Amino acid sequence: MGGLSRTEKLSLLALTATCVGITVNSFQGEGEPLVASLAFSGLAFALTSCLIPWLGDTFMRAGLKGRDMAKTKTQEIPETMGAVCAVVYLLVLIVFIPFPFYKDIVAATSGGGNRDVVVEMQQIETGRFLHRFPHSKLASYLSAILSLQSVVLLGVGDDLFDIRWRHKLLIPAFAAIPMLIVYFVDFGVTQVVVPVPLQRYLGELVDLGWLYYAYMAAVAIFCPNSINILAGINGIEVSQSLVIAALLALNDLLYLAPLTPYPHPATDSHLFSLYLLLPFIGVSLALWRHNWYPARVFVGDTYCYFAGMVFAIVGILGHFSKTLLLLLTPQIFNFLYSAPQLGRLVPCPRHRLPRFNARTGLLEPSTAVFKAPPSAPVSLALKLLHRLRLLRLTTDASTGRIAEVTNLTLLNLWLVWFGPMREDRLAMGVLALQTAAGLAGLVVRHRLALLVFREDNLRL
């Protein structure tokens, strides 16, 4: 890989200086953690933008490289560069720890210089104020870091050893354990609100007990794997993650002033979400610049695990997992659509990415070939999906049996619907769907939900 140009160096240097200045200035008030988080996000973008080209050749010498099969001229480029983003992100989160708690630290520490806090004599003990420091918030933040560190380590292991799907499916569940333990200790709510039409039968609340923890574990498993399944073309993993993160951040902003007329009960939870999402957007934008068509680096499975776990953490610890699932509608559809292949009812090749036609330079739907005729129920279901234009199949002219079907992924389905197209146009089409589905999800969450619930928590 080439290094940074002179213009890029000057631009990143100016961005770094600006962000450092904003960070230092934030201490003039009460820490201004949200402003500091924005500045740290800029620093994360600058550092990641530098490290990716600098470390590219090092990764290739270590054997972390691959070929872009959807190009006329295939050449080896660095792989697993999502690990660089993940490491920078974790470092930023660690350095950022004092900022959300700056006001509490100053108020809880004698000699902290906080002249606005008046403390009675009996409250003083060995140089410290008996102040109610938000230990639960700190525990949530630290558990998020621990879960992310765990999933990054497991993701790097997957990139190095190419773990099989049936083995790596549950990898995120182990990484989610610290987060779920903190949720149990500090929050522990397992009740859900019952829709109004059912309240006469079930009451206003239903306690799911351990089933709620199973649900949260399932969310933690699904999010990383859903990003990993919807992959295979330049830029799609990072781009879908950026769209989801931006929509989650938009949802968070709805709970902050001046969009809310008064401090909302969920404000702290959504600030916590923003503290995790803003640096993620910073590192992902830097990676996107190198991974968008034509890609100069590959992100690797590490980025998919890392991105999905960020979403799972903010959804679970921010207490809006249902909103998160509404924003993941394309990923949920892609998973359900892929289920026959993942369950081996339909042949599942090692890679299901669209097929590149070297003559036209366009991507076409890739196919799965049946070595043995499918069972009667499977054959009937596939023919029905073919009639509904949800896949394309070919039959054996002599026997009439199904010979092959298009691979069951959203990328291939898009090509079935709209025909062969260039790689970047395919990515932009799917991203437009992701954005539209996400915005529709927010409308459903904050407007249409009032049809079955008495109130939206935005109006509490």
Tab-separated table of C-alpha atoms in Angstrom:
chain	number	residue	atom	x	y	z
A	1	MET	CA	0.000	0.000	0.000
A	2	GLY	CA	1.066	3.562	-0.569
A	3	GLY	CA	1.539	6.040	2.250
A	4	LEU	CA	-0.323	9.257	2.934
A	5	SER	CA	-0.085	12.146	0.501
A	6	ARG	CA	1.120	15.546	1.686
A	7	THR	CA	-2.438	16.903	1.563
A	8	GLU	CA	-3.733	14.003	3.655
A	9	LYS	CA	-0.967	14.478	6.219
A	10	LEU	CA	-1.700	18.191	6.601
A	11	SER	CA	-5.455	17.604	6.791
A	12	LEU	CA	-5.124	14.897	9.431
A	13	LEU	CA	-2.626	17.010	11.391
A	14	ALA	CA	-5.038	19.959	11.382
A	15	LEU	CA	-7.899	17.691	12.469
A	16	THR	CA	-5.780	16.250	15.279
A	17	ALA	CA	-4.763	19.697	16.544
A	18	THR	CA	-8.375	20.882	16.480
A	19	CYS	CA	-9.632	17.837	18.362
A	20	VAL	CA	-6.891	18.119	20.996
A	21	GLY	CA	-7.795	21.780	21.495
A	22	ILE	CA	-11.493	20.929	21.893
A	23	THR	CA	-10.651	18.169	24.369
A	24	VAL	CA	-8.494	20.459	26.521
A	25	ASN	CA	-11.099	23.223	26.371
A	26	SER	CA	-13.834	20.837	27.547
A	27	PHE	CA	-12.241	20.852	31.018
A	28	GLN	CA	-13.035	24.553	31.375
A	29	GLY	CA	-16.620	23.622	32.244
A	30	GLU	CA	-17.825	20.403	33.814
A	31	GLY	CA	-15.999	18.116	31.447
A	32	GLU	CA	-18.526	18.443	28.563
A	33	PRO	CA	-18.334	14.691	27.846
A	34	LEU	CA	-20.411	14.784	24.647
A	35	VAL	CA	-18.191	17.496	23.143
A	36	ALA	CA	-15.118	15.556	24.264
A	37	SER	CA	-16.544	12.392	22.673
A	38	LEU	CA	-16.894	14.231	19.355
A	39	ALA	CA	-13.271	15.345	19.641
A	40	PHE	CA	-12.113	11.816	20.481
A	41	SER	CA	-14.032	10.576	17.454
A	42	GLY	CA	-12.045	12.971	15.268
A	43	LEU	CA	-8.821	11.725	16.825
A	44	ALA	CA	-9.916	8.125	16.212
A	45	PHE	CA	-10.587	8.946	12.557
A	46	ALA	CA	-7.182	10.604	12.149
A	47	LEU	CA	-5.247	7.809	13.868
A	48	THR	CA	-7.031	5.046	11.945
A	49	SER	CA	-6.548	6.919	8.657
A	50	CYS	CA	-2.803	6.939	9.339
A	51	LEU	CA	-2.407	3.402	10.639
A	52	ILE	CA	-4.241	1.592	7.829
A	53	PRO	CA	-1.821	2.616	5.033
A	54	TRP	CA	1.177	2.418	7.360
A	55	LEU	CA	0.393	-1.142	8.515
A	56	GLY	CA	-0.890	-2.510	5.199
A	57	ASP	CA	2.447	-3.898	4.018
A	58	THR	CA	3.157	-5.308	7.496
A	59	PHE	CA	-0.108	-7.240	7.428
A	60	MET	CA	0.687	-8.599	3.966
A	61	ARG	CA	4.120	-9.792	5.038
A	62	ALA	CA	2.420	-11.592	7.939
A	63	GLY	CA	0.193	-13.425	5.453
A	64	LEU	CA	-2.937	-11.385	6.171
A	65	LYS	CA	-3.847	-10.705	2.548
A	66	GLY	CA	-6.389	-11.711	-0.046
A	67	ARG	CA	-7.436	-11.277	-3.669
A	68	ASP	CA	-10.422	-9.272	-4.846
A	69	MET	CA	-12.201	-11.797	-7.041
A	70	ALA	CA	-14.677	-9.248	-8.457
A	71	LYS	CA	-12.079	-7.417	-10.525
A	72	THR	CA	-10.620	-8.030	-13.974
A	73	LYS	CA	-7.088	-7.691	-12.624
A	74	THR	CA	-6.849	-9.456	-9.293
A	75	GLN	CA	-4.093	-8.369	-6.956
A	76	GLU	CA	-3.352	-9.096	-3.328
A	77	ILE	CA	-4.380	-6.437	-0.807
A	78	PRO	CA	-4.169	-6.349	3.016
A	79	GLU	CA	-6.844	-8.208	4.948
A	80	THR	CA	-8.086	-8.063	8.556
A	81	MET	CA	-7.687	-4.268	8.666
A	82	GLY	CA	-10.823	-4.144	10.802
A	83	ALA	CA	-8.552	-5.206	13.650
A	84	VAL	CA	-6.747	-1.851	13.353
A	85	CYS	CA	-10.077	-0.021	13.734
A	86	ALA	CA	-11.055	-2.156	16.705
A	87	VAL	CA	-7.779	-1.541	18.549
A	88	VAL	CA	-7.926	2.228	17.971
A	89	TYR	CA	-11.561	2.243	19.097
A	90	LEU	CA	-10.767	0.375	22.306
A	91	LEU	CA	-7.859	2.699	23.087
A	92	VAL	CA	-10.083	5.731	22.579
A	93	LEU	CA	-12.786	4.307	24.868
A	94	ILE	CA	-10.196	3.612	27.576
A	95	VAL	CA	-8.683	7.109	27.426
A	96	PHE	CA	-12.180	8.608	27.402
A	97	ILE	CA	-13.175	6.939	30.716
A	98	PRO	CA	-12.590	10.037	32.962
A	99	PHE	CA	-14.697	12.373	30.812
A	100	PRO	CA	-18.241	11.064	31.433
A	101	PHE	CA	-17.459	10.970	35.168
A	102	TYR	CA	-15.374	14.149	35.441
A	103	LYS	CA	-18.004	16.095	37.402
A	104	ASP	CA	-18.580	13.168	39.763
A	105	ILE	CA	-14.840	12.631	40.275
A	106	VAL	CA	-14.280	16.290	41.128
A	107	ALA	CA	-17.243	16.369	43.491
A	108	ALA	CA	-16.189	13.115	45.192
A	109	THR	CA	-12.523	13.966	45.689
A	110	SER	CA	-11.312	16.382	48.334
A	111	GLY	CA	-9.118	19.152	47.004
A	112	GLY	CA	-10.719	18.702	43.593
A	113	GLY	CA	-11.234	22.401	43.196
A	114	ASN	CA	-15.011	22.241	42.870
A	115	ARG	CA	-16.009	25.369	44.783
A	116	ASP	CA	-19.689	25.000	43.881
A	117	VAL	CA	-20.171	21.917	46.072
A	118	VAL	CA	-20.960	22.636	49.724
A	119	VAL	CA	-20.327	19.674	52.002
A	120	GLU	CA	-21.194	19.275	55.652
A	121	MET	CA	-18.441	18.362	58.084
A	122	GLN	CA	-19.929	14.947	58.892
A	123	GLN	CA	-19.786	13.991	55.224
A	124	ILE	CA	-15.993	14.225	55.136
A	125	GLU	CA	-13.972	11.069	55.733
A	126	THR	CA	-10.213	10.634	55.155
A	127	GLY	CA	-10.065	13.340	52.513
A	128	ARG	CA	-13.037	12.195	50.433
A	129	PHE	CA	-16.670	13.254	50.197
A	130	LEU	CA	-19.284	10.511	50.695
A	131	HIS	CA	-20.706	11.407	47.343
A	132	ARG	CA	-22.941	9.029	45.403
A	133	PHE	CA	-20.552	8.213	42.614
A	134	PRO	CA	-22.398	6.498	39.696
A	135	HIS	CA	-20.714	3.127	40.078
A	136	SER	CA	-23.423	1.416	38.032
A	137	LYS	CA	-22.706	3.661	35.024
A	138	LEU	CA	-18.978	3.037	35.337
A	139	ALA	CA	-19.601	-0.699	35.580
A	140	SER	CA	-21.713	-0.608	32.403
A	141	TYR	CA	-18.996	1.311	30.561
A	142	LEU	CA	-16.220	-1.042	31.704
A	143	SER	CA	-18.279	-4.143	30.905
A	144	ALA	CA	-18.834	-2.765	27.394
A	145	ILE	CA	-15.071	-2.418	26.945
A	146	LEU	CA	-14.472	-5.927	28.291
A	147	SER	CA	-17.087	-7.458	25.978
A	148	LEU	CA	-15.622	-5.614	22.994
A	149	GLN	CA	-12.090	-6.712	23.862
A	150	SER	CA	-13.289	-10.310	24.069
A	151	VAL	CA	-15.079	-10.249	20.729
A	152	VAL	CA	-12.102	-8.580	19.008
A	153	LEU	CA	-9.764	-11.312	20.272
A	154	LEU	CA	-12.175	-13.973	19.046
A	155	GLY	CA	-12.576	-12.168	15.714
A	156	VAL	CA	-8.827	-12.025	15.154
A	157	GLY	CA	-8.705	-15.749	15.933
A	158	ASP	CA	-11.355	-16.341	13.290
A	159	ASP	CA	-9.374	-14.351	10.714
A	160	LEU	CA	-6.201	-16.264	11.527
A	161	PHE	CA	-7.642	-19.790	11.711
A	162	ASP	CA	-10.775	-19.498	9.532
A	163	ILE	CA	-13.141	-21.044	12.075
A	164	ARG	CA	-16.097	-22.939	10.631
A	165	TRP	CA	-19.561	-21.359	10.772
A	166	ARG	CA	-21.024	-23.961	13.121
A	167	HIS	CA	-18.201	-23.280	15.598
A	168	LYS	CA	-18.018	-19.506	15.402
A	169	LEU	CA	-21.778	-18.915	15.528
A	170	LEU	CA	-21.737	-18.760	19.334
A	171	ILE	CA	-18.491	-16.796	19.660
A	172	PRO	CA	-20.264	-13.496	20.511
A	173	ALA	CA	-22.208	-15.217	23.321
A	174	PHE	CA	-19.006	-15.674	25.326
A	175	ALA	CA	-18.010	-12.044	24.734
A	176	ALA	CA	-21.452	-10.875	25.946
A	177	ILE	CA	-21.115	-12.491	29.389
A	178	PRO	CA	-19.555	-9.417	31.144
A	179	MET	CA	-22.278	-7.157	29.751
A	180	LEU	CA	-25.096	-9.504	30.799
A	181	ILE	CA	-23.652	-9.923	34.311
A	182	VAL	CA	-23.553	-6.140	34.805
A	183	TYR	CA	-27.112	-5.869	33.472
A	184	PHE	CA	-28.219	-8.491	36.011
A	185	VAL	CA	-26.443	-6.835	38.953
A	186	ASP	CA	-27.154	-3.165	38.265
A	187	PHE	CA	-30.464	-3.168	36.362
A	188	GLY	CA	-32.061	-6.582	36.369
A	189	VAL	CA	-35.362	-5.568	34.760
A	190	THR	CA	-36.905	-8.514	32.925
A	191	GLN	CA	-40.434	-7.164	32.545
A	192	VAL	CA	-41.906	-6.127	29.199
A	193	VAL	CA	-44.892	-3.915	28.469
A	194	VAL	CA	-47.887	-5.769	27.038
A	195	PRO	CA	-49.691	-4.233	24.025
A	196	VAL	CA	-52.981	-2.573	24.981
A	197	PRO	CA	-55.267	-5.117	23.203
A	198	LEU	CA	-53.715	-7.952	25.257
A	199	GLN	CA	-53.557	-6.214	28.629
A	200	ARG	CA	-57.024	-7.418	29.653
A	201	TYR	CA	-55.660	-10.971	29.440
A	202	LEU	CA	-52.007	-10.601	30.520
A	203	GLY	CA	-51.927	-7.374	32.516
A	204	GLU	CA	-49.779	-4.308	31.804
A	205	LEU	CA	-46.437	-6.063	32.408
A	206	VAL	CA	-45.152	-9.597	31.923
A	207	ASP	CA	-42.017	-10.809	33.703
A	208	LEU	CA	-39.997	-12.986	31.315
A	209	GLY	CA	-37.387	-13.903	33.915
A	210	TRP	CA	-34.485	-15.904	32.505
A	211	LEU	CA	-36.067	-15.795	29.043
A	212	TYR	CA	-35.202	-12.102	28.868
A	213	TYR	CA	-31.512	-12.917	29.367
A	214	ALA	CA	-31.784	-15.587	26.682
A	215	TYR	CA	-33.278	-12.912	24.415
A	216	MET	CA	-30.390	-10.510	25.138
A	217	ALA	CA	-27.851	-13.278	24.514
A	218	ALA	CA	-29.598	-13.997	21.202
A	219	VAL	CA	-29.322	-10.293	20.274
A	220	ALA	CA	-25.598	-10.394	21.120
A	221	ILE	CA	-25.163	-13.479	18.908
A	222	PHE	CA	-27.275	-12.185	16.039
A	223	CYS	CA	-25.824	-8.682	15.615
A	224	PRO	CA	-22.192	-9.656	14.853
A	225	ASN	CA	-23.185	-12.605	12.673
A	226	SER	CA	-25.774	-10.558	10.769
A	227	ILE	CA	-23.082	-8.120	9.628
A	228	ASN	CA	-20.853	-11.043	8.689
A	229	ILE	CA	-23.559	-12.735	6.594
A	230	LEU	CA	-24.422	-9.599	4.603
A	231	ALA	CA	-20.941	-9.271	3.108
A	232	GLY	CA	-18.885	-10.107	0.035
A	233	ILE	CA	-18.518	-6.915	-2.007
A	234	ASN	CA	-16.353	-3.839	-1.533
A	235	GLY	CA	-17.507	-1.559	1.239
A	236	ILE	CA	-20.746	-3.306	2.178
A	237	GLU	CA	-19.754	-4.363	5.721
A	238	VAL	CA	-18.485	-0.922	6.744
A	239	SER	CA	-21.190	0.993	4.905
A	240	GLN	CA	-24.104	-0.901	6.444
A	241	SER	CA	-22.491	-0.475	9.855
A	242	LEU	CA	-22.132	3.270	9.321
A	243	VAL	CA	-25.792	3.585	8.305
A	244	ILE	CA	-26.947	1.618	11.350
A	245	ALA	CA	-24.679	3.625	13.675
A	246	ALA	CA	-25.906	6.932	12.220
A	247	LEU	CA	-29.550	5.881	12.678
A	248	LEU	CA	-28.870	4.787	16.259
A	249	ALA	CA	-27.182	8.127	16.946
A	250	LEU	CA	-30.205	9.920	15.447
A	251	ASN	CA	-32.459	7.954	17.787
A	252	ASP	CA	-30.227	8.960	20.717
A	253	LEU	CA	-30.398	12.640	19.786
A	254	LEU	CA	-34.196	12.546	20.015
A	255	TYR	CA	-33.820	12.115	23.784
A	256	LEU	CA	-31.433	15.073	24.272
A	257	ALA	CA	-32.059	18.799	24.585
A	258	PRO	CA	-33.186	20.843	22.718
A	259	LEU	CA	-35.208	18.056	21.027
A	260	THR	CA	-36.803	17.214	24.365
A	261	PRO	CA	-38.333	20.060	26.399
A	262	TYR	CA	-36.987	18.712	29.696
A	263	PRO	CA	-34.404	16.175	30.898
A	264	HIS	CA	-35.736	12.786	29.831
A	265	PRO	CA	-35.489	9.739	32.162
A	266	ALA	CA	-33.616	7.897	29.392
A	267	THR	CA	-31.133	10.719	28.712
A	268	ASP	CA	-28.208	9.050	30.510
A	269	SER	CA	-28.762	5.766	28.649
A	270	HIS	CA	-28.720	7.524	25.288
A	271	LEU	CA	-25.654	9.577	26.220
A	272	PHE	CA	-23.942	6.269	27.045
A	273	SER	CA	-24.948	5.042	23.582
A	274	LEU	CA	-23.499	8.139	21.913
A	275	TYR	CA	-20.215	7.792	23.803
A	276	LEU	CA	-19.830	4.357	22.163
A	277	LEU	CA	-21.244	5.210	18.733
A	278	LEU	CA	-19.360	8.431	17.931
A	279	PRO	CA	-15.826	6.904	18.110
A	280	PHE	CA	-17.153	3.881	16.207
A	281	ILE	CA	-18.322	6.172	13.408
A	282	GLY	CA	-14.892	7.834	13.433
A	283	VAL	CA	-12.863	4.642	12.982
A	284	SER	CA	-15.381	3.197	10.512
A	285	LEU	CA	-15.256	6.289	8.278
A	286	ALA	CA	-11.482	5.949	8.122
A	287	LEU	CA	-11.764	2.271	7.156
A	288	TRP	CA	-14.546	3.036	4.658
A	289	ARG	CA	-12.223	5.372	2.713
A	290	HIS	CA	-9.915	2.406	2.037
A	291	ASN	CA	-12.540	-0.331	1.694
A	292	TRP	CA	-15.016	1.344	-0.676
A	293	TYR	CA	-14.937	0.348	-4.349
A	294	PRO	CA	-12.297	-0.259	-5.584
A	295	ALA	CA	-11.096	-1.612	-2.255
A	296	ARG	CA	-7.493	-1.156	-1.176
A	297	VAL	CA	-7.970	-3.248	1.980
A	298	PHE	CA	-10.332	-5.951	3.248
A	299	VAL	CA	-11.983	-5.559	6.644
A	300	GLY	CA	-11.947	-9.213	7.736
A	301	ASP	CA	-14.307	-10.986	10.115
A	302	THR	CA	-12.875	-9.014	13.052
A	303	TYR	CA	-14.648	-5.857	11.927
A	304	CYS	CA	-17.980	-7.667	11.517
A	305	TYR	CA	-17.801	-9.085	15.041
A	306	PHE	CA	-16.610	-5.762	16.447
A	307	ALA	CA	-19.300	-3.669	14.702
A	308	GLY	CA	-22.116	-6.040	15.575
A	309	MET	CA	-21.072	-6.193	19.231
A	310	VAL	CA	-21.030	-2.379	19.432
A	311	PHE	CA	-24.667	-2.378	18.277
A	312	ALA	CA	-25.619	-5.169	20.692
A	313	ILE	CA	-24.004	-3.339	23.626
A	314	VAL	CA	-25.674	0.015	22.988
A	315	GLY	CA	-29.015	-1.716	22.411
A	316	ILE	CA	-28.859	-3.823	25.583
A	317	LEU	CA	-27.146	-1.470	28.037
A	318	GLY	CA	-28.923	1.536	26.499
A	319	HIS	CA	-32.239	-0.308	27.032
A	320	PHE	CA	-33.555	0.016	23.473
A	321	SER	CA	-32.924	-3.419	21.972
A	322	LYS	CA	-36.331	-3.433	20.241
A	323	THR	CA	-35.430	-0.194	18.442
A	324	LEU	CA	-32.119	-1.771	17.414
A	325	LEU	CA	-33.910	-4.739	15.859
A	326	LEU	CA	-36.159	-2.389	13.871
A	327	LEU	CA	-33.020	-0.809	12.391
A	328	LEU	CA	-31.657	-4.263	11.541
A	329	THR	CA	-34.642	-5.247	9.389
A	330	PRO	CA	-32.524	-5.919	6.232
A	331	GLN	CA	-30.125	-8.039	8.304
A	332	ILE	CA	-33.039	-9.997	9.816
A	333	PHE	CA	-34.509	-10.588	6.346
A	334	ASN	CA	-31.103	-11.655	5.010
A	335	PHE	CA	-30.688	-14.135	7.873
A	336	LEU	CA	-34.157	-15.649	7.408
A	337	TYR	CA	-33.669	-15.733	3.638
A	338	SER	CA	-30.299	-17.485	4.102
A	339	ALA	CA	-31.640	-19.975	6.660
A	340	PRO	CA	-32.346	-22.812	4.133
A	341	GLN	CA	-28.691	-22.730	3.063
A	342	LEU	CA	-27.329	-22.262	6.583
A	343	GLY	CA	-29.498	-25.218	7.638
A	344	ARG	CA	-28.233	-27.294	4.669
A	345	LEU	CA	-31.684	-27.730	3.146
A	346	VAL	CA	-30.157	-26.099	0.066
A	347	PRO	CA	-26.474	-26.605	-0.894
A	348	CYS	CA	-24.314	-23.906	0.703
A	349	PRO	CA	-21.002	-23.167	-1.039
A	350	ARG	CA	-18.047	-21.830	0.957
A	351	HIS	CA	-18.557	-18.346	-0.488
A	352	ARG	CA	-21.922	-17.036	-1.641
A	353	LEU	CA	-20.821	-13.650	-2.973
A	354	PRO	CA	-22.146	-12.586	-6.394
A	355	ARG	CA	-20.325	-13.930	-9.452
A	356	PHE	CA	-18.108	-11.554	-11.422
A	357	ASN	CA	-18.490	-11.640	-15.205
A	358	ALA	CA	-15.056	-10.694	-16.559
A	359	ARG	CA	-16.460	-10.052	-20.034
A	360	THR	CA	-19.004	-7.425	-18.956
A	361	GLY	CA	-17.319	-6.258	-15.752
A	362	LEU	CA	-20.632	-6.687	-13.908
A	363	LEU	CA	-21.786	-8.797	-10.978
A	364	GLU	CA	-24.371	-11.526	-11.541
A	365	PRO	CA	-26.208	-13.799	-9.077
A	366	SER	CA	-24.076	-16.745	-8.008
A	367	THR	CA	-25.668	-20.184	-7.811
A	368	ALA	CA	-25.730	-23.317	-5.668
A	369	VAL	CA	-25.724	-26.629	-7.558
A	370	PHE	CA	-27.730	-29.635	-6.372
A	371	LYS	CA	-25.638	-32.808	-6.525
A	372	ALA	CA	-28.709	-34.800	-5.556
A	373	PRO	CA	-32.358	-33.898	-6.224
A	374	PRO	CA	-33.952	-31.867	-3.389
A	375	SER	CA	-36.744	-33.409	-1.362
A	376	ALA	CA	-40.319	-32.814	-2.488
A	377	PRO	CA	-41.140	-30.153	0.175
A	378	VAL	CA	-37.894	-28.262	-0.546
A	379	SER	CA	-38.500	-28.476	-4.291
A	380	LEU	CA	-42.047	-27.151	-3.861
A	381	ALA	CA	-40.858	-24.258	-1.680
A	382	LEU	CA	-38.096	-23.298	-4.133
A	383	LYS	CA	-40.503	-23.301	-7.064
A	384	LEU	CA	-42.880	-21.067	-5.109
A	385	LEU	CA	-40.054	-18.639	-4.321
A	386	HIS	CA	-39.115	-18.682	-8.006
A	387	ARG	CA	-42.658	-17.720	-8.998
A	388	LEU	CA	-42.549	-14.887	-6.451
A	389	ARG	CA	-39.216	-13.700	-7.954
A	390	LEU	CA	-37.418	-14.325	-4.673
A	391	LEU	CA	-34.839	-16.518	-6.398
A	392	ARG	CA	-33.970	-17.890	-9.820
A	393	LEU	CA	-33.682	-21.603	-10.533
A	394	THR	CA	-32.831	-23.813	-13.471
A	395	THR	CA	-34.130	-27.307	-14.040
A	396	ASP	CA	-32.691	-30.377	-15.725
A	397	ALA	CA	-34.205	-30.547	-19.203
A	398	SER	CA	-34.445	-34.328	-19.165
A	399	THR	CA	-35.824	-34.923	-15.652
A	400	GLY	CA	-37.444	-31.591	-14.801
A	401	ARG	CA	-35.725	-31.625	-11.419
A	402	ILE	CA	-34.125	-28.518	-9.948
A	403	ALA	CA	-30.449	-28.372	-10.944
A	404	GLU	CA	-29.349	-25.100	-9.358
A	405	VAL	CA	-30.700	-22.009	-7.586
A	406	THR	CA	-29.293	-18.582	-6.916
A	407	ASN	CA	-27.574	-18.308	-3.549
A	408	LEU	CA	-29.944	-17.099	-0.867
A	409	THR	CA	-28.447	-13.743	0.109
A	410	LEU	CA	-29.822	-10.229	-0.139
A	411	LEU	CA	-26.996	-9.262	-2.538
A	412	ASN	CA	-27.888	-12.030	-4.980
A	413	LEU	CA	-31.604	-11.288	-4.607
A	414	TRP	CA	-30.952	-7.654	-5.526
A	415	LEU	CA	-29.264	-8.840	-8.725
A	416	VAL	CA	-32.195	-11.168	-9.453
A	417	TRP	CA	-34.553	-8.208	-9.166
A	418	PHE	CA	-32.551	-5.551	-11.002
A	419	GLY	CA	-30.169	-7.515	-13.210
A	420	PRO	CA	-26.354	-7.471	-13.457
A	421	MET	CA	-24.685	-4.302	-12.239
A	422	ARG	CA	-21.354	-2.875	-11.191
A	423	GLU	CA	-20.133	-3.642	-7.695
A	424	ASP	CA	-20.420	-0.116	-6.307
A	425	ARG	CA	-23.951	0.303	-7.667
A	426	LEU	CA	-25.000	-2.919	-5.989
A	427	ALA	CA	-23.582	-1.658	-2.704
A	428	MET	CA	-25.337	1.714	-3.059
A	429	GLY	CA	-28.645	0.015	-3.818
A	430	VAL	CA	-28.469	-2.169	-0.708
A	431	LEU	CA	-27.397	0.825	1.402
A	432	ALA	CA	-30.371	2.822	0.130
A	433	LEU	CA	-32.580	-0.067	1.278
A	434	GLN	CA	-30.796	-0.106	4.648
A	435	THR	CA	-31.354	3.624	5.122
A	436	ALA	CA	-35.009	3.531	4.070
A	437	ALA	CA	-35.730	0.524	6.287
A	438	GLY	CA	-33.972	2.178	9.237
A	439	LEU	CA	-35.885	5.441	8.906
A	440	ALA	CA	-39.118	3.478	8.604
A	441	GLY	CA	-38.132	1.604	11.758
A	442	LEU	CA	-37.757	4.868	13.678
A	443	VAL	CA	-41.181	6.006	12.470
A	444	VAL	CA	-42.673	2.686	13.604
A	445	ARG	CA	-40.923	2.974	16.974
A	446	HIS	CA	-41.950	6.526	17.783
A	447	ARG	CA	-45.235	6.947	15.910
A	448	LEU	CA	-46.970	3.721	14.892
A	449	ALA	CA	-46.147	2.045	18.209
A	450	LEU	CA	-48.735	4.347	19.780
A	451	LEU	CA	-51.404	2.268	18.027
A	452	VAL	CA	-50.711	-0.688	20.348
A	453	PHE	CA	-49.060	1.011	23.347
A	454	ARG	CA	-50.438	3.843	25.467
A	455	GLU	CA	-47.355	6.009	25.124
A	456	ASP	CA	-43.949	6.203	23.516
A	457	ASN	CA	-41.056	6.421	25.974
A	458	LEU	CA	-39.928	9.531	24.083
A	459	ARG	CA	-42.939	11.317	25.620
A	460	LEU	CA	-42.420	10.146	29.204
